[in-house]
mmCIF file of N, CA and C in Angstrom:
data_model
loop_
_atom_site.group_PDB
_atom_site.id
_atom_site.type_symbol
_atom_site.label_atom_id
_atom_site.label_comp_id
_atom_site.label_asym_id
_atom_site.label_seq_id
_atom_site.Cartn_x
_atom_site.Cartn_y
_atom_site.Cartn_z
ATOM 1 N N MET A 1 0.849 -1.170 0.000
ATOM 2 C CA MET A 1 0.000 0.000 0.000
ATOM 3 C C MET A 1 0.900 1.239 0.000
ATOM 4 N N SER A 2 0.673 2.136 -0.963
ATOM 5 C CA SER A 2 1.512 3.335 -1.017
ATOM 6 C C SER A 2 1.093 4.343 0.059
ATOM 7 N N LEU A 3 2.072 5.180 0.416
ATOM 8 C CA LEU A 3 1.875 6.208 1.427
ATOM 9 C C LEU A 3 1.995 7.587 0.779
ATOM 10 N N PHE A 4 1.214 8.502 1.264
ATOM 11 C CA PHE A 4 1.268 9.886 0.823
ATOM 12 C C PHE A 4 1.707 10.732 2.006
ATOM 13 N N VAL A 5 2.609 11.650 1.754
ATOM 14 C CA VAL A 5 3.086 12.538 2.810
ATOM 15 C C VAL A 5 2.856 13.971 2.367
ATOM 16 N N ILE A 6 2.287 14.751 3.259
ATOM 17 C CA ILE A 6 2.114 16.181 3.026
ATOM 18 C C ILE A 6 2.835 16.896 4.161
ATOM 19 N N ALA A 7 3.825 17.694 3.792
ATOM 20 C CA ALA A 7 4.597 18.443 4.789
ATOM 21 C C ALA A 7 4.385 19.928 4.530
ATOM 22 N N GLU A 8 3.964 20.643 5.561
ATOM 23 C CA GLU A 8 3.703 22.080 5.445
ATOM 24 C C GLU A 8 4.780 22.851 6.199
ATOM 25 N N PHE A 9 5.288 23.899 5.560
ATOM 26 C CA PHE A 9 6.381 24.697 6.106
ATOM 27 C C PHE A 9 5.988 26.166 6.148
ATOM 28 N N LEU A 10 6.452 26.864 7.176
ATOM 29 C CA LEU A 10 6.286 28.307 7.265
ATOM 30 C C LEU A 10 7.657 28.911 7.548
ATOM 31 N N ALA A 11 8.145 29.698 6.603
ATOM 32 C CA ALA A 11 9.457 30.331 6.764
ATOM 33 C C ALA A 11 9.379 31.470 7.766
ATOM 34 N N ALA A 12 10.457 31.659 8.487
ATOM 35 C CA ALA A 12 10.585 32.819 9.362
ATOM 36 C C ALA A 12 10.653 34.073 8.485
ATOM 37 N N PRO A 13 10.322 35.230 9.025
ATOM 38 C CA PRO A 13 10.363 36.463 8.232
ATOM 39 C C PRO A 13 11.716 36.635 7.527
ATOM 40 N N GLY A 14 11.635 36.904 6.240
ATOM 41 C CA GLY A 14 12.828 37.132 5.435
ATOM 42 C C GLY A 14 13.598 35.886 5.051
ATOM 43 N N ARG A 15 13.095 34.695 5.375
ATOM 44 C CA ARG A 15 13.839 33.449 5.113
ATOM 45 C C ARG A 15 13.186 32.569 4.051
ATOM 46 N N HIS A 16 12.137 33.058 3.375
ATOM 47 C CA HIS A 16 11.415 32.197 2.433
ATOM 48 C C HIS A 16 12.262 31.784 1.228
ATOM 49 N N ASP A 17 13.174 32.629 0.771
ATOM 50 C CA ASP A 17 14.028 32.232 -0.354
ATOM 51 C C ASP A 17 14.926 31.064 0.035
ATOM 52 N N ARG A 18 15.470 31.101 1.242
ATOM 53 C CA ARG A 18 16.347 30.010 1.695
ATOM 54 C C ARG A 18 15.553 28.727 1.879
ATOM 55 N N LEU A 19 14.324 28.823 2.367
ATOM 56 C CA LEU A 19 13.485 27.636 2.509
ATOM 57 C C LEU A 19 13.181 27.050 1.146
ATOM 58 N N ARG A 20 12.796 27.885 0.201
ATOM 59 C CA ARG A 20 12.489 27.399 -1.149
ATOM 60 C C ARG A 20 13.698 26.688 -1.753
ATOM 61 N N THR A 21 14.876 27.265 -1.588
ATOM 62 C CA THR A 21 16.102 26.656 -2.111
ATOM 63 C C THR A 21 16.339 25.284 -1.476
ATOM 64 N N ALA A 22 16.147 25.188 -0.170
ATOM 65 C CA ALA A 22 16.343 23.912 0.529
ATOM 66 C C ALA A 22 15.354 22.856 0.048
ATOM 67 N N LEU A 23 14.104 23.248 -0.138
ATOM 68 C CA LEU A 23 13.095 22.289 -0.612
ATOM 69 C C LEU A 23 13.382 21.864 -2.043
ATOM 70 N N GLU A 24 13.764 22.797 -2.887
ATOM 71 C CA GLU A 24 14.073 22.461 -4.278
ATOM 72 C C GLU A 24 15.282 21.527 -4.361
ATOM 73 N N ALA A 25 16.243 21.698 -3.463
ATOM 74 C CA ALA A 25 17.435 20.850 -3.474
ATOM 75 C C ALA A 25 17.116 19.401 -3.106
ATOM 76 N N LEU A 26 15.993 19.158 -2.470
ATOM 77 C CA LEU A 26 15.595 17.799 -2.104
ATOM 78 C C LEU A 26 14.961 17.029 -3.262
ATOM 79 N N ILE A 27 14.431 17.730 -4.239
ATOM 80 C CA ILE A 27 13.619 17.076 -5.265
ATOM 81 C C ILE A 27 14.401 16.020 -6.042
ATOM 82 N N GLU A 28 15.475 16.399 -6.685
ATOM 83 C CA GLU A 28 16.193 15.456 -7.549
ATOM 84 C C GLU A 28 16.713 14.226 -6.800
ATOM 85 N N PRO A 29 17.445 14.401 -5.679
ATOM 86 C CA PRO A 29 17.938 13.189 -5.013
ATOM 87 C C PRO A 29 16.815 12.321 -4.449
ATOM 88 N N THR A 30 15.727 12.937 -4.033
ATOM 89 C CA THR A 30 14.622 12.154 -3.487
ATOM 90 C C THR A 30 13.932 11.356 -4.580
ATOM 91 N N LEU A 31 13.715 11.961 -5.742
ATOM 92 C CA LEU A 31 13.077 11.231 -6.844
ATOM 93 C C LEU A 31 13.918 10.048 -7.316
ATOM 94 N N GLU A 32 15.209 10.072 -7.055
ATOM 95 C CA GLU A 32 16.094 8.967 -7.436
ATOM 96 C C GLU A 32 16.100 7.832 -6.422
ATOM 97 N N GLU A 33 15.505 8.048 -5.262
ATOM 98 C CA GLU A 33 15.497 7.015 -4.227
ATOM 99 C C GLU A 33 14.568 5.863 -4.602
ATOM 100 N N PRO A 34 14.977 4.622 -4.265
ATOM 101 C CA PRO A 34 14.088 3.486 -4.485
ATOM 102 C C PRO A 34 12.787 3.680 -3.699
ATOM 103 N N GLY A 35 11.677 3.426 -4.341
ATOM 104 C CA GLY A 35 10.390 3.516 -3.668
ATOM 105 C C GLY A 35 9.723 4.869 -3.703
ATOM 106 N N CYS A 36 10.409 5.887 -4.221
ATOM 107 C CA CYS A 36 9.786 7.212 -4.340
ATOM 108 C C CYS A 36 8.972 7.253 -5.632
ATOM 109 N N LEU A 37 7.685 7.467 -5.498
ATOM 110 C CA LEU A 37 6.791 7.515 -6.657
ATOM 111 C C LEU A 37 6.497 8.946 -7.094
ATOM 112 N N ALA A 38 6.590 9.892 -6.193
ATOM 113 C CA ALA A 38 6.358 11.306 -6.517
ATOM 114 C C ALA A 38 6.924 12.160 -5.395
ATOM 115 N N TYR A 39 7.418 13.340 -5.789
ATOM 116 C CA TYR A 39 7.960 14.271 -4.806
ATOM 117 C C TYR A 39 7.975 15.647 -5.455
ATOM 118 N N ALA A 40 7.219 16.583 -4.902
ATOM 119 C CA ALA A 40 7.142 17.922 -5.483
ATOM 120 C C ALA A 40 6.960 18.956 -4.381
ATOM 121 N N ALA A 41 7.512 20.138 -4.635
ATOM 122 C CA ALA A 41 7.401 21.255 -3.682
ATOM 123 C C ALA A 41 6.496 22.330 -4.282
ATOM 124 N N TYR A 42 5.741 22.995 -3.422
ATOM 125 C CA TYR A 42 4.791 24.019 -3.847
ATOM 126 C C TYR A 42 4.897 25.235 -2.940
ATOM 127 N N VAL A 43 4.630 26.407 -3.501
ATOM 128 C CA VAL A 43 4.624 27.667 -2.762
ATOM 129 C C VAL A 43 3.220 28.246 -2.818
ATOM 130 N N ASP A 44 2.728 28.748 -1.708
ATOM 131 C CA ASP A 44 1.423 29.410 -1.652
ATOM 132 C C ASP A 44 1.521 30.712 -2.457
ATOM 133 N N PRO A 45 0.714 30.890 -3.501
ATOM 134 C CA PRO A 45 0.818 32.104 -4.313
ATOM 135 C C PRO A 45 0.412 33.374 -3.571
ATOM 136 N N ASN A 46 -0.293 33.221 -2.449
ATOM 137 C CA ASN A 46 -0.719 34.373 -1.661
ATOM 138 C C ASN A 46 0.205 34.686 -0.494
ATOM 139 N N ASP A 47 1.111 33.762 -0.190
ATOM 140 C CA ASP A 47 2.029 33.946 0.932
ATOM 141 C C ASP A 47 3.297 33.136 0.651
ATOM 142 N N PRO A 48 4.336 33.758 0.098
ATOM 143 C CA PRO A 48 5.533 33.012 -0.286
ATOM 144 C C PRO A 48 6.285 32.382 0.884
ATOM 145 N N ALA A 49 5.920 32.705 2.111
ATOM 146 C CA ALA A 49 6.546 32.074 3.263
ATOM 147 C C ALA A 49 5.949 30.692 3.548
ATOM 148 N N ARG A 50 4.799 30.386 2.951
ATOM 149 C CA ARG A 50 4.117 29.093 3.161
ATOM 150 C C ARG A 50 4.421 28.169 1.990
ATOM 151 N N MET A 51 4.936 26.986 2.315
ATOM 152 C CA MET A 51 5.293 26.016 1.283
ATOM 153 C C MET A 51 4.854 24.627 1.719
ATOM 154 N N MET A 52 4.729 23.752 0.730
ATOM 155 C CA MET A 52 4.352 22.361 0.993
ATOM 156 C C MET A 52 5.196 21.445 0.140
ATOM 157 N N VAL A 53 5.389 20.254 0.653
ATOM 158 C CA VAL A 53 5.966 19.171 -0.131
ATOM 159 C C VAL A 53 4.942 18.056 -0.115
ATOM 160 N N MET A 54 4.679 17.515 -1.305
ATOM 161 C CA MET A 54 3.776 16.377 -1.427
ATOM 162 C C MET A 54 4.585 15.212 -1.969
ATOM 163 N N GLU A 55 4.463 14.075 -1.279
ATOM 164 C CA GLU A 55 5.270 12.908 -1.596
ATOM 165 C C GLU A 55 4.379 11.679 -1.720
ATOM 166 N N ARG A 56 4.847 10.712 -2.513
ATOM 167 C CA ARG A 56 4.181 9.409 -2.569
ATOM 168 C C ARG A 56 5.264 8.345 -2.562
ATOM 169 N N TRP A 57 5.097 7.362 -1.673
ATOM 170 C CA TRP A 57 6.084 6.310 -1.469
ATOM 171 C C TRP A 57 5.445 4.941 -1.661
ATOM 172 N N GLU A 58 6.223 4.008 -2.178
ATOM 173 C CA GLU A 58 5.728 2.639 -2.390
ATOM 174 C C GLU A 58 5.248 1.995 -1.103
ATOM 175 N N ASN A 59 6.010 2.209 -0.025
ATOM 176 C CA ASN A 59 5.686 1.550 1.238
ATOM 177 C C ASN A 59 6.392 2.267 2.389
ATOM 178 N N ARG A 60 6.123 1.828 3.588
ATOM 179 C CA ARG A 60 6.692 2.439 4.792
ATOM 180 C C ARG A 60 8.215 2.307 4.813
ATOM 181 N N ARG A 61 8.727 1.198 4.363
ATOM 182 C CA ARG A 61 10.183 0.999 4.366
ATOM 183 C C ARG A 61 10.878 2.059 3.514
ATOM 184 N N ALA A 62 10.355 2.318 2.320
ATOM 185 C CA ALA A 62 10.952 3.329 1.440
ATOM 186 C C ALA A 62 10.918 4.705 2.109
ATOM 187 N N LEU A 63 9.813 5.036 2.751
ATOM 188 C CA LEU A 63 9.697 6.319 3.443
ATOM 189 C C LEU A 63 10.685 6.396 4.611
ATOM 190 N N ASP A 64 10.786 5.332 5.373
ATOM 191 C CA ASP A 64 11.723 5.322 6.503
ATOM 192 C C ASP A 64 13.165 5.479 6.014
ATOM 193 N N GLU A 65 13.511 4.833 4.917
ATOM 194 C CA GLU A 65 14.863 4.960 4.369
ATOM 195 C C GLU A 65 15.114 6.386 3.886
ATOM 196 N N HIS A 66 14.097 7.007 3.307
ATOM 197 C CA HIS A 66 14.219 8.408 2.886
ATOM 198 C C HIS A 66 14.541 9.303 4.076
ATOM 199 N N ARG A 67 13.877 9.058 5.165
ATOM 200 C CA ARG A 67 14.061 9.909 6.355
ATOM 201 C C ARG A 67 15.462 9.796 6.952
ATOM 202 N N ALA A 68 16.224 8.794 6.527
ATOM 203 C CA ALA A 68 17.587 8.612 7.031
ATOM 204 C C ALA A 68 18.652 9.059 6.027
ATOM 205 N N THR A 69 18.263 9.623 4.897
ATOM 206 C CA THR A 69 19.237 9.996 3.865
ATOM 207 C C THR A 69 20.031 11.238 4.263
ATOM 208 N N PRO A 70 21.257 11.331 3.759
ATOM 209 C CA PRO A 70 22.071 12.527 4.056
ATOM 210 C C PRO A 70 21.423 13.821 3.557
ATOM 211 N N HIS A 71 20.762 13.793 2.392
ATOM 212 C CA HIS A 71 20.178 15.037 1.881
ATOM 213 C C HIS A 71 19.017 15.516 2.752
ATOM 214 N N LEU A 72 18.265 14.607 3.326
ATOM 215 C CA LEU A 72 17.185 15.045 4.217
ATOM 216 C C LEU A 72 17.748 15.501 5.565
ATOM 217 N N ARG A 73 18.773 14.824 6.055
ATOM 218 C CA ARG A 73 19.407 15.276 7.304
ATOM 219 C C ARG A 73 19.955 16.694 7.137
ATOM 220 N N HIS A 74 20.579 16.972 5.993
ATOM 221 C CA HIS A 74 21.092 18.321 5.740
ATOM 222 C C HIS A 74 19.939 19.329 5.690
ATOM 223 N N ALA A 75 18.863 18.978 5.002
ATOM 224 C CA ALA A 75 17.718 19.886 4.906
ATOM 225 C C ALA A 75 17.151 20.198 6.287
ATOM 226 N N ARG A 76 17.106 19.208 7.153
ATOM 227 C CA ARG A 76 16.597 19.455 8.515
ATOM 228 C C ARG A 76 17.449 20.481 9.248
ATOM 229 N N GLN A 77 18.749 20.467 9.023
ATOM 230 C CA GLN A 77 19.621 21.468 9.640
ATOM 231 C C GLN A 77 19.285 22.862 9.119
ATOM 232 N N VAL A 78 18.993 22.967 7.835
ATOM 233 C CA VAL A 78 18.587 24.249 7.256
ATOM 234 C C VAL A 78 17.240 24.668 7.838
ATOM 235 N N PHE A 79 16.307 23.727 7.914
ATOM 236 C CA PHE A 79 14.979 24.043 8.455
ATOM 237 C C PHE A 79 15.079 24.625 9.864
ATOM 238 N N ASP A 80 15.993 24.098 10.657
ATOM 239 C CA ASP A 80 16.161 24.605 12.026
ATOM 240 C C ASP A 80 16.488 26.097 12.038
ATOM 241 N N ARG A 81 17.119 26.577 10.973
ATOM 242 C CA ARG A 81 17.534 27.981 10.918
ATOM 243 C C ARG A 81 16.541 28.884 10.194
ATOM 244 N N VAL A 82 15.660 28.319 9.360
ATOM 245 C CA VAL A 82 14.825 29.184 8.513
ATOM 246 C C VAL A 82 13.321 29.084 8.782
ATOM 247 N N LEU A 83 12.887 28.135 9.581
ATOM 248 C CA LEU A 83 11.449 27.979 9.811
ATOM 249 C C LEU A 83 10.965 28.798 11.004
ATOM 250 N N ALA A 84 9.742 29.287 10.882
ATOM 251 C CA ALA A 84 9.105 30.004 11.985
ATOM 252 C C ALA A 84 8.595 29.039 13.049
ATOM 253 N N ARG A 85 8.320 27.800 12.637
ATOM 254 C CA ARG A 85 7.844 26.752 13.550
ATOM 255 C C ARG A 85 8.163 25.403 12.907
ATOM 256 N N PRO A 86 8.110 24.326 13.667
ATOM 257 C CA PRO A 86 8.386 23.012 13.072
ATOM 258 C C PRO A 86 7.389 22.701 11.954
ATOM 259 N N PRO A 87 7.819 21.942 10.951
ATOM 260 C CA PRO A 87 6.892 21.589 9.880
ATOM 261 C C PRO A 87 5.772 20.684 10.394
ATOM 262 N N ALA A 88 4.615 20.792 9.769
ATOM 263 C CA ALA A 88 3.487 19.886 10.056
ATOM 264 C C ALA A 88 3.534 18.802 8.998
ATOM 265 N N VAL A 89 3.751 17.564 9.436
ATOM 266 C CA VAL A 89 3.904 16.451 8.499
ATOM 267 C C VAL A 89 2.784 15.449 8.749
ATOM 268 N N ARG A 90 2.083 15.104 7.672
ATOM 269 C CA ARG A 90 0.991 14.136 7.748
ATOM 270 C C ARG A 90 1.309 12.987 6.799
ATOM 271 N N THR A 91 1.137 11.758 7.277
ATOM 272 C CA THR A 91 1.305 10.568 6.449
ATOM 273 C C THR A 91 -0.063 9.938 6.274
ATOM 274 N N LEU A 92 -0.438 9.689 5.027
ATOM 275 C CA LEU A 92 -1.784 9.218 4.713
ATOM 276 C C LEU A 92 -1.740 7.981 3.821
ATOM 277 N N VAL A 93 -2.803 7.203 3.855
ATOM 278 C CA VAL A 93 -3.009 6.105 2.923
ATOM 279 C C VAL A 93 -4.341 6.350 2.222
ATOM 280 N N GLU A 94 -4.528 5.724 1.062
ATOM 281 C CA GLU A 94 -5.794 5.893 0.348
ATOM 282 C C GLU A 94 -6.933 5.276 1.158
ATOM 283 N N ALA A 95 -8.070 5.930 1.124
ATOM 284 C CA ALA A 95 -9.243 5.413 1.813
ATOM 285 C C ALA A 95 -9.731 4.157 1.098
ATOM 286 N N PRO A 96 -10.182 3.178 1.877
ATOM 287 C CA PRO A 96 -10.668 1.924 1.242
ATOM 288 C C PRO A 96 -11.918 2.155 0.419
#
């Protein structure tokens, strides 16, 4: 059963460009990971400080392995410096 992840981010004042850069840097290496079916970043057109990442993974194992990758660990270090609050991350499965 595939998993869907929605992560919502809010940049601290004046830090939205750095957040966008960090999220964009995750796209290519994440899409190359085994089990990644989709990975895209989005910016709220009404508030550039609000961003989302939408992901789809083959299974829990693939998602767990993603969470241990060097590129995501690096991004988390950036997030610690540029976010106004911790990201809201939701993991979902398709409704039966």
